[in-house]
Short mmCIF file of C-alpha atoms in Angstrom, two decimals:
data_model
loop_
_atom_site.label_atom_id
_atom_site.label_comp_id
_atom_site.label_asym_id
_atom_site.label_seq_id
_atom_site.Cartn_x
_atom_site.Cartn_y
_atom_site.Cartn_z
CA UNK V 30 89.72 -219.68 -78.77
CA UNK V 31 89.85 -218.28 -75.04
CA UNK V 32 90.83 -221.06 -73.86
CA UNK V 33 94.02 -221.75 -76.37
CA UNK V 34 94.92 -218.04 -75.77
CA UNK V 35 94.55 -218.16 -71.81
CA UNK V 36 96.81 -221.72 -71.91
CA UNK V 37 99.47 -219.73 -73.78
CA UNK V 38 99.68 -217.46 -71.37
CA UNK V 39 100.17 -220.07 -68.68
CA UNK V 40 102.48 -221.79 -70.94
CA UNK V 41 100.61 -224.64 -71.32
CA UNK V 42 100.63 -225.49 -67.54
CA UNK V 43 97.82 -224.89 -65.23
CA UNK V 44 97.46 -226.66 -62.65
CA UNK V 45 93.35 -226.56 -62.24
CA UNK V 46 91.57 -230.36 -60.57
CA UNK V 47 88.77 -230.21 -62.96
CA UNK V 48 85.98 -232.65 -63.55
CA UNK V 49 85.79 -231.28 -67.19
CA UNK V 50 87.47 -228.20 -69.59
CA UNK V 51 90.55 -227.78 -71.01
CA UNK V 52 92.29 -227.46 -67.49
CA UNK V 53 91.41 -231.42 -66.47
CA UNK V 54 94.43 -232.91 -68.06
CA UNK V 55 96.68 -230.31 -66.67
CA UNK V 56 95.53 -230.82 -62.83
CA UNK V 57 95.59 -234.77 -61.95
CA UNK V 58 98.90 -234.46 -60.29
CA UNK V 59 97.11 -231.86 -58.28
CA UNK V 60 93.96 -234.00 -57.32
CA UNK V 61 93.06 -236.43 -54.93
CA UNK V 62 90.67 -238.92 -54.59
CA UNK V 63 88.42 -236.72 -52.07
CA UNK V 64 90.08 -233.76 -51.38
CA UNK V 65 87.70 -232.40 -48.98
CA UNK V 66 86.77 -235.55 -47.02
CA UNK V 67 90.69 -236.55 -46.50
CA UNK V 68 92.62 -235.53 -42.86
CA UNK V 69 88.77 -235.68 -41.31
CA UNK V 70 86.35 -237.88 -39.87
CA UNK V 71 82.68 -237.96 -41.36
CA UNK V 72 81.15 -236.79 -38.30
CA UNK V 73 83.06 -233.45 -38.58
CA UNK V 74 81.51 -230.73 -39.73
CA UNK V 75 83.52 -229.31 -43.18
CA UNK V 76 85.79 -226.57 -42.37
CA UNK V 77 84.98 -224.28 -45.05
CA UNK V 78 81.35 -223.51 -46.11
CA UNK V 79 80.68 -222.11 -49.85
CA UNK V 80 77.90 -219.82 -51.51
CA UNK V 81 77.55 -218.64 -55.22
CA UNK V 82 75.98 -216.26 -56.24
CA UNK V 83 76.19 -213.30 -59.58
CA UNK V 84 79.16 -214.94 -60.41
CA UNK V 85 80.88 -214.28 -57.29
CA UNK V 86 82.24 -217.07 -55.36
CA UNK V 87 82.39 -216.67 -50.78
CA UNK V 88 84.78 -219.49 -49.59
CA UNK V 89 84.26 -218.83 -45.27
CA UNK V 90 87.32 -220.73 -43.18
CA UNK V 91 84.29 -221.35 -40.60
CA UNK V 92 86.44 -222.99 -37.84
CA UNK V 93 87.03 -220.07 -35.26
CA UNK V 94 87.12 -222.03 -32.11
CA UNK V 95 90.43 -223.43 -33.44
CA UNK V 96 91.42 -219.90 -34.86
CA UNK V 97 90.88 -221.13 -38.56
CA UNK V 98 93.86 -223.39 -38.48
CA UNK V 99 94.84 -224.40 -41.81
CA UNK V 100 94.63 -228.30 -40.75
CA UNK V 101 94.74 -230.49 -43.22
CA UNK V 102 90.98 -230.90 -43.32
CA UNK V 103 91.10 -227.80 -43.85
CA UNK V 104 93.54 -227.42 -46.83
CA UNK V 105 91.49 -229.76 -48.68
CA UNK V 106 88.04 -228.64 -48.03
CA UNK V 107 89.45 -225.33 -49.54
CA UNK V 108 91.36 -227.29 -52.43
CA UNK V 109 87.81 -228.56 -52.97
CA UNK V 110 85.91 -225.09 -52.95
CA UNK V 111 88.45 -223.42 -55.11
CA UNK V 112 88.15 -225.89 -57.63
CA UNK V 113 84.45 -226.98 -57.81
CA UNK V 114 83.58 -225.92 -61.46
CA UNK V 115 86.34 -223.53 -62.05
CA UNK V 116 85.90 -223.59 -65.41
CA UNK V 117 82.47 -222.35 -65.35
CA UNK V 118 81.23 -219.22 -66.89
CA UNK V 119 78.99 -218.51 -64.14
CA UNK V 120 82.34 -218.21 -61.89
CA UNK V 121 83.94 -214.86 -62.43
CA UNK V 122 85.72 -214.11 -59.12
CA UNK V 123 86.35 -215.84 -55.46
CA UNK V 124 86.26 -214.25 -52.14
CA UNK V 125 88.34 -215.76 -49.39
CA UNK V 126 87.02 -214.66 -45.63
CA UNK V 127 86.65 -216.21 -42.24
CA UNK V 128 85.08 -216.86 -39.34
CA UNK V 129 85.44 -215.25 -36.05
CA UNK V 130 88.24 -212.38 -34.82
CA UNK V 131 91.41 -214.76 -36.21
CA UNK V 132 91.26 -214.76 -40.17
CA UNK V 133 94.14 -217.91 -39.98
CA UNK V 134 96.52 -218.80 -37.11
CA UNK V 135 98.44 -220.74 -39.72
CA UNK V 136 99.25 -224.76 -39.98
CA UNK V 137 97.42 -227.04 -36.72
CA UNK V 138 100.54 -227.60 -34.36
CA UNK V 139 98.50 -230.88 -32.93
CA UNK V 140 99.64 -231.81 -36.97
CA UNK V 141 103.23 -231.07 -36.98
CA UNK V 142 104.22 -233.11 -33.39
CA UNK V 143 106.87 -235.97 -33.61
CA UNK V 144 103.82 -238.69 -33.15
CA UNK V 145 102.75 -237.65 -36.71
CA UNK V 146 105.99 -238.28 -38.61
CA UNK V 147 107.10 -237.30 -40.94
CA UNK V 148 105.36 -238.60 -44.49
CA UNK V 149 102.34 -237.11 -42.76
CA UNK V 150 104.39 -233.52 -41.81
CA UNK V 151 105.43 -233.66 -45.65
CA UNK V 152 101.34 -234.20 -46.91
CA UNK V 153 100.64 -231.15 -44.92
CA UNK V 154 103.44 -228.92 -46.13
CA UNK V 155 102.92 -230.42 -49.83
CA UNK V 156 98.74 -229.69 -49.99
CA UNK V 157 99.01 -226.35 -48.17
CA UNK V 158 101.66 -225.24 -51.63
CA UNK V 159 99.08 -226.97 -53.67
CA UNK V 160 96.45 -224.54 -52.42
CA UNK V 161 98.72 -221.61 -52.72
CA UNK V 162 99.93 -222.56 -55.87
CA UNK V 163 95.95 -223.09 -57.49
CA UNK V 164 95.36 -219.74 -56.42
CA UNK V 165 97.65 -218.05 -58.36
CA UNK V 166 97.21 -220.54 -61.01
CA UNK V 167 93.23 -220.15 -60.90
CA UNK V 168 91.07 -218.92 -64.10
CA UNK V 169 89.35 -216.17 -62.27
CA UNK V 170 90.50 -213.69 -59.59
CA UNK V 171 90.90 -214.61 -55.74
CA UNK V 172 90.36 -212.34 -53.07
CA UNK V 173 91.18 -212.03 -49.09
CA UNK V 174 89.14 -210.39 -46.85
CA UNK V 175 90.78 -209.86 -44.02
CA UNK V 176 89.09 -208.97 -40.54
CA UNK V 177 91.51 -210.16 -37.70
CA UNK V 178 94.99 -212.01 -37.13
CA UNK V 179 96.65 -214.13 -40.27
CA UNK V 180 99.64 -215.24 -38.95
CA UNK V 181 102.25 -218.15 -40.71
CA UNK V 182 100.54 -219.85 -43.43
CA UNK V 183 97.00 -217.65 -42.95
CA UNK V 184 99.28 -214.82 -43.81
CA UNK V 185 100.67 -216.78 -46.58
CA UNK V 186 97.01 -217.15 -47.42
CA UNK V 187 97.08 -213.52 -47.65
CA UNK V 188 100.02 -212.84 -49.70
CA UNK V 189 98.94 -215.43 -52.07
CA UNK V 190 95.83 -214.36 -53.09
CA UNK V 191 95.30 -211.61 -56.23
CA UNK V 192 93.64 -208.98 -54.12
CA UNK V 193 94.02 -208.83 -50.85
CA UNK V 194 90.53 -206.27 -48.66
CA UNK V 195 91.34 -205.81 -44.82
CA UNK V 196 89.60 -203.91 -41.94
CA UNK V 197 92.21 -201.54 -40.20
CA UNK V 198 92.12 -203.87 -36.71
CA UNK V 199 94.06 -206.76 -38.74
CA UNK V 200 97.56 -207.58 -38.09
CA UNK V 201 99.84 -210.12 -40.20
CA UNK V 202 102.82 -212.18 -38.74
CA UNK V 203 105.07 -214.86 -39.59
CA UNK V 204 106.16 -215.93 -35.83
CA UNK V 205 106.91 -219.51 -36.32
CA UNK V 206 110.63 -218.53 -35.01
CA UNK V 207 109.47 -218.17 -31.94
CA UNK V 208 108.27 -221.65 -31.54
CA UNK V 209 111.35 -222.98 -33.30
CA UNK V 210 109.68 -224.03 -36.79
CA UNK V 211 110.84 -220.90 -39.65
CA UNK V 212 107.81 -219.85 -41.21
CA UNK V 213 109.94 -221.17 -44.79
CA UNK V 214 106.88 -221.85 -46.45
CA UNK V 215 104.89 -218.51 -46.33
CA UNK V 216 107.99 -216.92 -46.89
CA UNK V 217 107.77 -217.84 -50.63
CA UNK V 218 104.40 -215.86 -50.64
CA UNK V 219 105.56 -213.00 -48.25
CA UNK V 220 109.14 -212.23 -50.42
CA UNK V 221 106.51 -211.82 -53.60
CA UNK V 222 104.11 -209.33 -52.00
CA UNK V 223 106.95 -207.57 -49.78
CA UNK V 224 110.41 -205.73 -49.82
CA UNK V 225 113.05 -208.53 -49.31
CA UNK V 226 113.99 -206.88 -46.12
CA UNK V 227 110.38 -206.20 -44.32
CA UNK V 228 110.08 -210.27 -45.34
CA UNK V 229 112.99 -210.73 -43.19
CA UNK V 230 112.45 -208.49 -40.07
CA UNK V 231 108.94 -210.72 -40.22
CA UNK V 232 110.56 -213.69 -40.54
CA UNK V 233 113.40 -213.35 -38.21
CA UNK V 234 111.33 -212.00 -35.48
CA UNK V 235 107.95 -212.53 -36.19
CA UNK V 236 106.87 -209.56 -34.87
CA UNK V 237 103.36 -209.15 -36.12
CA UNK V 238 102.91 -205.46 -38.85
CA UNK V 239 99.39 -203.43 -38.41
CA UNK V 240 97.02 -203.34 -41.19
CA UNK V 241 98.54 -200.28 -42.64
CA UNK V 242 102.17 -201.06 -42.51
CA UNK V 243 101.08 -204.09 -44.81
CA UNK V 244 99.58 -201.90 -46.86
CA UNK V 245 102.66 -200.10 -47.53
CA UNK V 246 104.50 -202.62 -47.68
CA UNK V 247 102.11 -204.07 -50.54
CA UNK V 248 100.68 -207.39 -48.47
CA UNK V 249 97.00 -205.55 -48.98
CA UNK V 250 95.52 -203.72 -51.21
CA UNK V 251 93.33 -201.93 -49.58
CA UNK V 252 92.43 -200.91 -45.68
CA UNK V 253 89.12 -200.15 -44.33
CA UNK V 254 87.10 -199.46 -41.41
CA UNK V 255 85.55 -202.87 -39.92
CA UNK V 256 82.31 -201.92 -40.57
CA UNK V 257 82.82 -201.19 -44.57
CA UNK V 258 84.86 -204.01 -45.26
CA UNK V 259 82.47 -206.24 -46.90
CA UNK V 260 80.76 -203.87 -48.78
CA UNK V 261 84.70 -202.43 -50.20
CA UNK V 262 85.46 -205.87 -50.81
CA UNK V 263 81.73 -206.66 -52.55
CA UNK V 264 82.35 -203.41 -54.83
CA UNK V 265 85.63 -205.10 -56.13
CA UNK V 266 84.20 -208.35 -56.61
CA UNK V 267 81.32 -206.89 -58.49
CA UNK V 268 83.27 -205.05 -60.27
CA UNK V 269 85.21 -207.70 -61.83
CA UNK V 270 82.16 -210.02 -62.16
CA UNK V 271 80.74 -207.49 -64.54
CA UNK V 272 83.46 -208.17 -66.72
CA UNK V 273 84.91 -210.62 -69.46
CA UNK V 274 86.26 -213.75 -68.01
CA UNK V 275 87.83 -214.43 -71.08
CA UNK V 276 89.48 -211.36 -71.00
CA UNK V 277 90.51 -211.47 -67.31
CA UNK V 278 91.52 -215.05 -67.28
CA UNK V 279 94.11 -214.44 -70.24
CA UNK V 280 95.05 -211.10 -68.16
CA UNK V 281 95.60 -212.73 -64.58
CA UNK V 282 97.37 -215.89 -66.54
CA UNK V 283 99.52 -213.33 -68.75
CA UNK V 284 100.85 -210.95 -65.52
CA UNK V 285 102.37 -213.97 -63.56
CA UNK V 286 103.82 -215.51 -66.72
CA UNK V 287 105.53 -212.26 -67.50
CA UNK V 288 106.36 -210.95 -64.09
CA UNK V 289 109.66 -213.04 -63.29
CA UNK V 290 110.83 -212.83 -66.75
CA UNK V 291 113.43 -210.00 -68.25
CA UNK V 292 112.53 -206.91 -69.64
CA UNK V 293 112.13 -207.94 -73.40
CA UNK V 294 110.93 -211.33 -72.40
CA UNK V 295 108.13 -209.66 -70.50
CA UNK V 296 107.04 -207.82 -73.26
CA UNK V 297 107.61 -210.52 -75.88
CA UNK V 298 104.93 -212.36 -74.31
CA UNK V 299 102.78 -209.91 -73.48
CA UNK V 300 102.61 -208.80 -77.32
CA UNK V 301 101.74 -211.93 -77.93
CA UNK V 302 99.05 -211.80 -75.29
CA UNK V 303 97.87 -208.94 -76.71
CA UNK V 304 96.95 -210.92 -80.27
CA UNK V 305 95.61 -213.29 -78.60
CA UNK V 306 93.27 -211.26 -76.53
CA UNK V 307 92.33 -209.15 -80.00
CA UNK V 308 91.33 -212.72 -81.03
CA UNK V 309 88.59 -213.46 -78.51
CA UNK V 310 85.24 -212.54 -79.38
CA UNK V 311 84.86 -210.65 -76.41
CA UNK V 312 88.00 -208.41 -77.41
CA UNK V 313 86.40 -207.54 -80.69
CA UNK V 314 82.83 -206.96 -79.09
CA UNK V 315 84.83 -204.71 -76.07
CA UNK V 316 86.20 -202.13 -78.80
CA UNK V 317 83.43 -202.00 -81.43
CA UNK V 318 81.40 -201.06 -78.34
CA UNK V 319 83.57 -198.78 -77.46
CA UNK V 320 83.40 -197.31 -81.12
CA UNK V 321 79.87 -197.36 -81.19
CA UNK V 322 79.15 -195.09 -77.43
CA UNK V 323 77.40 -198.78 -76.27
CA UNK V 324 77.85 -200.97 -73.36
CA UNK V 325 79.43 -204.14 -74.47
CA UNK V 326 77.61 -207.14 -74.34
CA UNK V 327 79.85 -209.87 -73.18
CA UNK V 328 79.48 -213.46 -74.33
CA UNK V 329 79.89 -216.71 -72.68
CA UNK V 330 82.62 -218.25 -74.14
CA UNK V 331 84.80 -220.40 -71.53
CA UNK V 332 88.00 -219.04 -70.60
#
């Protein structure tokens, strides 16, 4: 039943690489053969590392002495950690955090040189959309922490991810205009976190904003001292793991489906998210709790 109502909300597309679930049929056009192997050699070390634990997910970028450059080794090692069992109960939320004082520089400029051509230019752009793209499309909720720089696609990272934790020493930019490439790409993430017009003194000068000017201009959620960022961010993530997945999954899935729609659209299918939600088990077990002055006792039914 969670799973019908959370596809709904999607609309029947969700684009989640699966090895099993009701997601794998959506996601092959979205998968390849070795996502985290492809763009590197088998000597190199992976790019990202992973850890589990309680339900909550830490994907590191762990390549600082090339500022955490979203290669494309590096694209699909996090393609690969963002999807490995994401349709497993035990998941209930991701954390996205890095290595080192630079959280992203953005997309490997060794990559994007004439000697590479073109077809190989248009893999990097096309995976790093893919990754953007399967985090707002994800079953659970994704989170940034942010201690450092995220500039071009890292702050794309940013902008694309549900929550977004930094320490007050970060900065964000998109300066590809200064090298001569338009940061085009993490402008589609930037224009849907941001006023149209702070997107656009970014882009068209990519003068870098301080922590707290992205926080009012809604790029973050929050802003912390360094040294209480991980715990801020661990509260959040706990938080959230303590919760229905069910119930979050058809949330997170619902708010994007609704969000670029018209007024009575929007609530049209949110009504109808609504049902559906009353329908789970968990939905049921979350009020007669409620009713009863006891803690509800969530099940494990997938999302």
């Amino acid at each position: 039943m969670a799973a019908v109502a959370v596809l709904r909300a999607f609309g029947a597309r969700g684009p989640m690489c699966l090895s099993r679930g009701p997601w794998a049929q959506l996601s092959a056009r979205f998968c390849s053969r070795d996502p985290a192997g492809a763009g590197r050699r088998e000597s190199e070390p992976r790019p990202t590392s992973a850890r589990q634990l309680d339900g909550i997910r830490n994907i590191v970028l762990s390549n600082p002495k090339k500022r955490n450059a979203l290669s494309l080794a590096m694209l699909k090692s996090l393609q690969s950690d963002i999807l490995h069992d994401a349709d497993s109960n035990d998941l209930k939320v991701i954390i996205i955090s890095a290595e080192g004082p630079v959280f992203s520089s953005g997309h490997d400029l060794k990559e994007l040189t004439e000697e590479q051509g073109r077809d190989y230019h248009a893999e990097v752009f096309q995976t790093c959309s893919k990754v953007m793209m399967l985090i707002r499309n994800h079953p659970v909720p994704v989170i940034a922490m942010v201690n450092g720089l995220a500039t071009a696609a890292g702050c794309q990272l940013v902008a694309s991810c549900d929550i977004a934790v930094a320490s007050d020493k970060s900065s964000f930019a998109t300066p590809g205009v200064n090298i001569g490439l338009f940061c085009s790409t993490p402008g589609v993430a930037l224009a849907r976190a941001v006023p149209r017009k702070v997107a656009l003194e970014m882009l068209f000068t990519g003068e870098p904003i301080s922590a707290q000017q992205a926080l009012l201009h809604g790029l973050l959620s929050k802003v912390v001292p360094e040294a209480e960022l991980q715990e801020e961010t661990m509260r959040i993530a706990r938080k959230i793991a303590s919760l229905s997945r069910p119930v979050v999954s058809l949330g997170k899935a619902t708010f994007y489906r609704q969000l670029p729609q018209d007024l009575g659209t929007a609530y049209y299918l949110t009504s109808r998210a609504m049902v559906d939600n009353l329908a789970l088990r968990d939905g049921q077990e979350g009020i007669t709790a409620f009713l009863q002055k006891r803690k509800p006792i969530w099940s494990h039914e997938p999302a």
